[in-house]
Every structure is written in structure tokens, then in C-alpha cells.
XYZ file of C-alpha atoms in Angstrom:
306
model
C -0.659 10.921 -93.651
C 1.501 8.619 -91.613
C 4.784 7.819 -93.358
C 6.618 4.802 -91.921
C 10.397 4.168 -92.274
C 11.309 1.339 -94.540
C 13.782 -1.439 -93.807
C 16.296 0.353 -96.058
C 15.967 3.500 -93.977
C 16.702 1.538 -90.770
C 19.671 -0.146 -92.410
C 21.065 3.194 -93.582
C 20.639 4.703 -90.121
C 22.404 1.771 -88.485
C 25.280 1.968 -90.981
C 25.596 5.702 -90.312
C 25.723 5.166 -86.534
C 28.247 2.331 -86.975
C 30.503 4.506 -89.139
C 30.225 7.331 -86.632
C 31.273 4.977 -83.784
C 34.204 3.713 -85.890
C 35.336 7.259 -86.660
C 35.167 8.280 -83.001
C 36.938 5.077 -81.957
C 39.715 5.650 -84.475
C 40.053 9.250 -83.306
C 40.416 8.349 -79.616
C 42.688 5.399 -80.406
C 44.967 7.681 -82.438
C 44.891 10.236 -79.638
C 45.929 7.574 -77.113
C 48.774 6.312 -79.310
C 50.001 9.865 -79.835
C 49.962 10.576 -76.095
C 51.879 7.373 -75.351
C 54.558 8.190 -77.904
C 54.795 11.733 -76.599
C 55.087 10.465 -73.003
C 57.817 8.013 -74.012
C 59.722 10.749 -75.803
C 59.634 13.159 -72.897
C 60.291 10.406 -70.380
C 63.537 9.621 -72.179
C 64.469 13.288 -72.159
C 63.578 13.547 -68.465
C 65.642 10.477 -67.567
C 68.553 11.776 -69.600
C 68.368 15.090 -67.747
C 68.248 13.276 -64.417
C 71.264 11.179 -65.366
C 73.234 14.284 -66.293
C 72.180 16.004 -63.081
C 73.135 12.952 -61.029
C 76.529 12.718 -62.692
C 77.140 16.447 -62.240
C 76.197 16.198 -58.570
C 78.406 13.187 -57.833
C 80.748 15.366 -55.781
C 78.575 18.316 -54.902
C 78.795 19.855 -51.462
C 75.824 17.940 -50.055
C 77.454 14.603 -50.911
C 80.814 15.692 -49.452
C 79.176 16.866 -46.227
C 77.169 13.646 -45.930
C 80.343 11.612 -46.381
C 82.129 13.723 -43.784
C 79.572 13.038 -41.073
C 78.767 9.398 -41.847
C 82.181 8.023 -42.870
C 85.081 10.404 -42.333
C 84.190 11.641 -38.849
C 83.692 8.188 -37.237
C 87.103 7.101 -38.513
C 88.593 10.389 -37.346
C 87.238 9.743 -33.852
C 89.059 6.413 -33.803
C 92.200 8.034 -35.195
C 92.196 10.731 -32.498
C 91.758 8.101 -29.785
C 94.565 6.030 -31.281
C 97.092 8.832 -30.994
C 95.843 9.867 -27.563
C 96.240 6.393 -26.060
C 99.431 5.537 -27.952
C 101.039 8.642 -26.451
C 100.094 7.356 -22.976
C 101.827 4.056 -23.684
C 104.844 5.824 -25.160
C 105.199 7.922 -22.008
C 105.901 4.687 -20.131
C 103.739 5.636 -17.168
C 103.604 2.663 -14.781
C 99.950 3.356 -14.046
C 98.965 2.726 -17.667
C 97.596 -0.766 -18.293
C 98.800 -1.285 -21.871
C 96.707 -4.408 -22.376
C 93.561 -2.573 -21.282
C 94.440 0.332 -23.591
C 94.768 -1.986 -26.577
C 91.506 -3.687 -25.650
C 89.733 -0.321 -25.508
C 91.133 0.679 -28.889
C 90.251 -2.624 -30.553
C 86.702 -2.366 -29.202
C 86.416 1.171 -30.581
C 87.749 0.013 -33.965
C 85.110 -2.742 -34.049
C 82.369 -0.257 -33.140
C 83.399 2.205 -35.831
C 83.694 -0.628 -38.360
C 80.121 -1.715 -37.609
C 78.914 1.898 -37.913
C 80.628 2.434 -41.262
C 79.556 -0.954 -42.609
C 75.907 0.071 -42.345
C 76.490 3.156 -44.529
C 76.488 3.445 -48.311
C 77.829 5.932 -50.810
C 76.147 6.446 -54.217
C 77.750 4.548 -57.090
C 77.853 7.864 -58.963
C 80.592 8.982 -56.522
C 83.253 6.273 -57.050
C 85.996 8.162 -55.208
C 83.819 8.259 -52.097
C 82.871 4.605 -52.522
C 86.572 3.722 -52.646
C 87.324 5.958 -49.670
C 84.540 4.298 -47.675
C 85.901 0.836 -48.453
C 89.406 1.946 -47.522
C 88.355 3.156 -44.080
C 86.464 -0.097 -43.481
C 89.549 -2.165 -44.351
C 91.720 0.070 -42.190
C 89.501 -0.303 -39.113
C 89.394 -4.086 -39.532
C 93.187 -4.242 -39.750
C 93.607 -1.925 -36.757
C 91.290 -4.133 -34.699
C 93.140 -7.323 -35.700
C 96.527 -5.750 -34.927
C 95.446 -4.536 -31.496
C 93.900 -7.878 -30.537
C 97.119 -9.634 -31.470
C 99.129 -7.647 -28.917
C 96.694 -7.546 -26.004
C 98.006 -10.686 -24.279
C 101.663 -9.647 -24.430
C 101.323 -5.867 -24.034
C 102.054 -5.753 -20.306
C 105.185 -7.842 -20.763
C 106.814 -5.131 -22.862
C 107.898 -1.594 -22.077
C 105.986 1.219 -23.735
C 108.655 1.888 -26.394
C 109.063 -1.858 -27.063
C 105.330 -2.318 -27.562
C 105.048 0.666 -29.906
C 108.068 -0.513 -31.876
C 106.517 -3.970 -32.301
C 103.227 -2.491 -33.472
C 104.965 -0.121 -35.881
C 106.775 -3.065 -37.478
C 103.648 -5.213 -37.715
C 102.565 -5.930 -41.299
C 98.862 -5.616 -40.461
C 99.442 -2.209 -38.902
C 101.394 -1.117 -41.970
C 98.488 -2.097 -44.211
C 96.006 -0.407 -41.854
C 97.909 2.861 -42.316
C 98.066 2.414 -46.077
C 94.316 1.839 -46.333
C 93.542 4.867 -44.140
C 95.878 7.149 -46.097
C 94.497 5.899 -49.414
C 90.954 6.574 -48.201
C 92.006 10.069 -47.130
C 93.525 10.757 -50.557
C 90.331 9.587 -52.295
C 88.264 11.961 -50.163
C 90.483 14.926 -50.962
C 90.462 13.883 -54.618
C 86.658 14.187 -54.491
C 87.051 17.707 -53.064
C 89.156 18.645 -56.103
C 86.395 17.119 -58.275
C 83.892 19.382 -56.468
C 86.183 22.348 -57.147
C 86.081 21.449 -60.828
C 82.289 21.808 -60.892
C 82.509 25.458 -59.828
C 85.721 26.217 -61.719
C 86.133 24.129 -64.882
C 89.471 25.886 -65.536
C 91.083 24.625 -62.339
C 94.705 23.580 -62.988
C 95.463 20.170 -61.538
C 98.916 18.846 -60.711
C 99.855 15.184 -60.886
C 100.734 14.313 -57.267
C 102.958 11.504 -58.525
C 105.389 14.211 -59.627
C 107.525 16.252 -57.286
C 106.523 19.910 -57.223
C 109.080 22.667 -56.998
C 108.245 25.786 -55.002
C 107.051 27.778 -58.034
C 104.683 24.963 -59.047
C 103.420 24.799 -55.473
C 102.661 28.525 -55.394
C 100.627 28.169 -58.609
C 98.334 25.495 -57.155
C 94.999 26.357 -55.612
C 94.364 25.217 -52.048
C 92.406 22.055 -52.848
C 95.051 20.882 -55.306
C 97.733 21.539 -52.677
C 95.838 19.453 -50.125
C 95.468 16.586 -52.597
C 99.199 16.756 -53.316
C 99.877 16.481 -49.577
C 97.611 13.431 -49.174
C 99.466 11.682 -52.003
C 102.848 12.331 -50.373
C 101.612 11.261 -46.939
C 100.394 8.024 -48.523
C 103.682 7.448 -50.327
C 105.622 7.977 -47.090
C 103.065 6.063 -44.969
C 102.873 9.085 -42.681
C 99.857 8.359 -40.496
C 99.630 11.479 -38.357
C 97.111 13.216 -36.082
C 96.921 16.409 -38.153
C 94.891 17.090 -41.298
C 96.509 17.468 -44.738
C 95.555 21.156 -44.788
C 97.517 21.677 -41.559
C 100.679 20.628 -43.380
C 99.684 22.722 -46.408
C 99.554 25.954 -44.417
C 102.813 25.209 -42.638
C 104.510 24.771 -46.022
C 103.078 28.091 -47.248
C 104.221 29.830 -44.069
C 107.670 28.254 -44.303
C 108.134 29.424 -47.896
C 106.736 32.923 -47.263
C 108.975 33.429 -44.222
C 112.095 32.997 -46.334
C 113.207 29.928 -44.386
C 113.039 27.707 -47.460
C 115.414 29.973 -49.356
C 117.688 30.396 -46.340
C 117.996 26.605 -45.889
C 118.332 26.034 -49.641
C 115.131 23.984 -49.800
C 114.061 23.799 -53.447
C 110.968 21.601 -53.561
C 107.872 20.686 -51.597
C 109.041 17.210 -50.625
C 112.129 18.597 -48.913
C 109.955 21.122 -47.106
C 107.572 18.386 -45.955
C 110.409 16.211 -44.680
C 111.878 19.101 -42.729
C 108.569 20.094 -41.126
C 107.615 16.520 -40.225
C 111.032 15.619 -38.825
C 110.864 18.606 -36.493
C 107.228 17.979 -35.438
C 106.345 21.429 -36.720
C 102.772 20.555 -37.746
C 99.813 20.501 -35.377
C 96.132 19.734 -35.821
C 94.393 23.114 -36.000
C 97.209 24.998 -37.754
C 95.022 25.466 -40.833
C 92.011 26.803 -38.948
C 94.177 29.323 -37.098
C 95.704 30.766 -40.263
C 92.893 30.216 -42.757
C 91.599 33.813 -42.773
C 95.067 35.219 -43.399
C 96.247 32.813 -46.057
C 93.169 31.479 -47.857
C 90.399 34.067 -47.583
C 89.652 33.896 -51.323
C 90.202 30.180 -51.887
C 87.171 28.023 -52.836
C 86.405 25.453 -50.155
C 83.393 23.206 -49.567
C 81.699 23.879 -46.241
C 83.212 20.942 -44.379
C 83.729 21.192 -40.623
C 87.443 20.375 -40.696
C 88.063 23.511 -42.751
C 86.584 25.734 -40.052
C 86.863 23.842 -36.751
C 89.398 21.630 -35.024
C 87.598 18.276 -34.858
């Protein structure tokens, strides 16, 4: 006997299917909402971890090395050329065309300025950002100073020309900017040291260190101290800060400081600088003897004369 479904049966079946669709829809909608909330939660955690990692790595070795090659080294190349050509003018050799020398130097300063201007340091490394800006300002001031003396260079003797440049306000500011940039870079090296040794003992370079305080400093803190004193004295020199550091350590260890009644680091610095006792490369030559166990980032100027 053929039994046919009634209208009520059809209606019940449709309502059942509709409820089933609603239940499945609610299930998948809830699943989607849960996944979104979970993703948002873990995304926040991930971003927070990245932020911490970025902050921690602001002065890691990779950043310091990158800065060395892209910012520090180009300025150093100009600095080396500056002292090389200035010494030719100072020698007073009649074959030296002083105007041409100044033109060459100003052109090099402009070239290095353009090279540095195209570079950027991460905002998470403010000391390196400041150092970068300082070297840019220094190169611009060097270029302006040199251009200002080109036309009258050959009308002055070598010593007269150098004396005029040394007294020039723009040159004075060029030195200040370069020395400030150098200090910021070495400050970032101390910051790097702090990431591998949180217990590192810093010393305020605004204070004058006696010899016992100097001996207690680690190498990077000593170098930072030297950059601060070079800046204060406006001592723009061809050597690196670490070259003066090792000469101070040698001077103290030899007994000369005690013999000459030198009681603090500033006196020692003045004595060494006034006698031209510091040369570029002094640190590299004595590094193995004096600083074999000192923590240093793998920067070329700590292992090669550049």
C-alpha cells in the first residue's frame, strides 16, 4: 500500500533541514570568530616579541659593522686624506699647489657627503643616527671651509694658510661635529658591551679619572672616555681613540706616570699628545699583549690599520 507524505511531513522535514543549516552556520561562525581572536592575541604577542628583539639589537654587532662600512669608513677616508695633504702644505714645499690641494679636499668632502647622505641608520639606534648626522654636518663644514680659502691659498705660506684654517670658525665647528660623531659611535660600542655583560661598570666621561679609576675600566669604557676628552679639547687627530688608550696603559705600566708625578688620565693625555707620542696603529700592534681578554665587537679598526 502506497503511503504518501503529508504536507505536515514536508513542513517538518524543511524545518529540520533549516535548523540543521542554522546550527552548522552558527558553529562555523563561532569557529571563525574564535580563530580571529586567537590570531589577534598571538599577533600582539608576536609584535611585542619583535619590538623587544629590535630594541635589544639596536647596537648589536651587525648594526655596528654596517655603520662602520657605510658611515664611519667613508668619513675616515676623508680624514686620512685631510691629514696627508695638510702635512704637504705644512712642509712648505714650493712644488705643492695649495689651491689645488684645497680644491681636491673640498671635492672629496662633497663626494663623501653625498655618499653618506644616501645612507640611513635605524631609528632604534639613536646614537648611530646622531653620529651619522654629525659626520654629515662635519663634511659640509669642511667643504665650505676649504672652498673659502681656495682663491687665496697660493698667496699665503704653508704655515700661514694652516694657521688661518685652524682659526676659522667653520673649521672649528667641523672638528666639533666630527668628534661628537666619533663619541656617539664609541658610546654605541659601550651599549653593545652592555648587551653581553649587563654588569659592565660605566664611568661618566664628564668626570676626570684618576689612575686607579682608569685601571678599573674595561677597554670599551676607556675608549669612550678618550673620545669625550678629545671632544672637550677639540683634538682632531689622525689616530683612533684606542691608539691613545693603549699608549696611556703603556705609560702607566712602565712607571713613567709615577716617575713624572702624573696623577690622572687627563695629565697623561696632555703629556702624550704634546709630545706626539701617539700613532695610528699603536692599538693594533699591542692589542694581543694588553687586551687579549677584553670584549670587542669585530670592527676592522680593532684589528687592522685602516
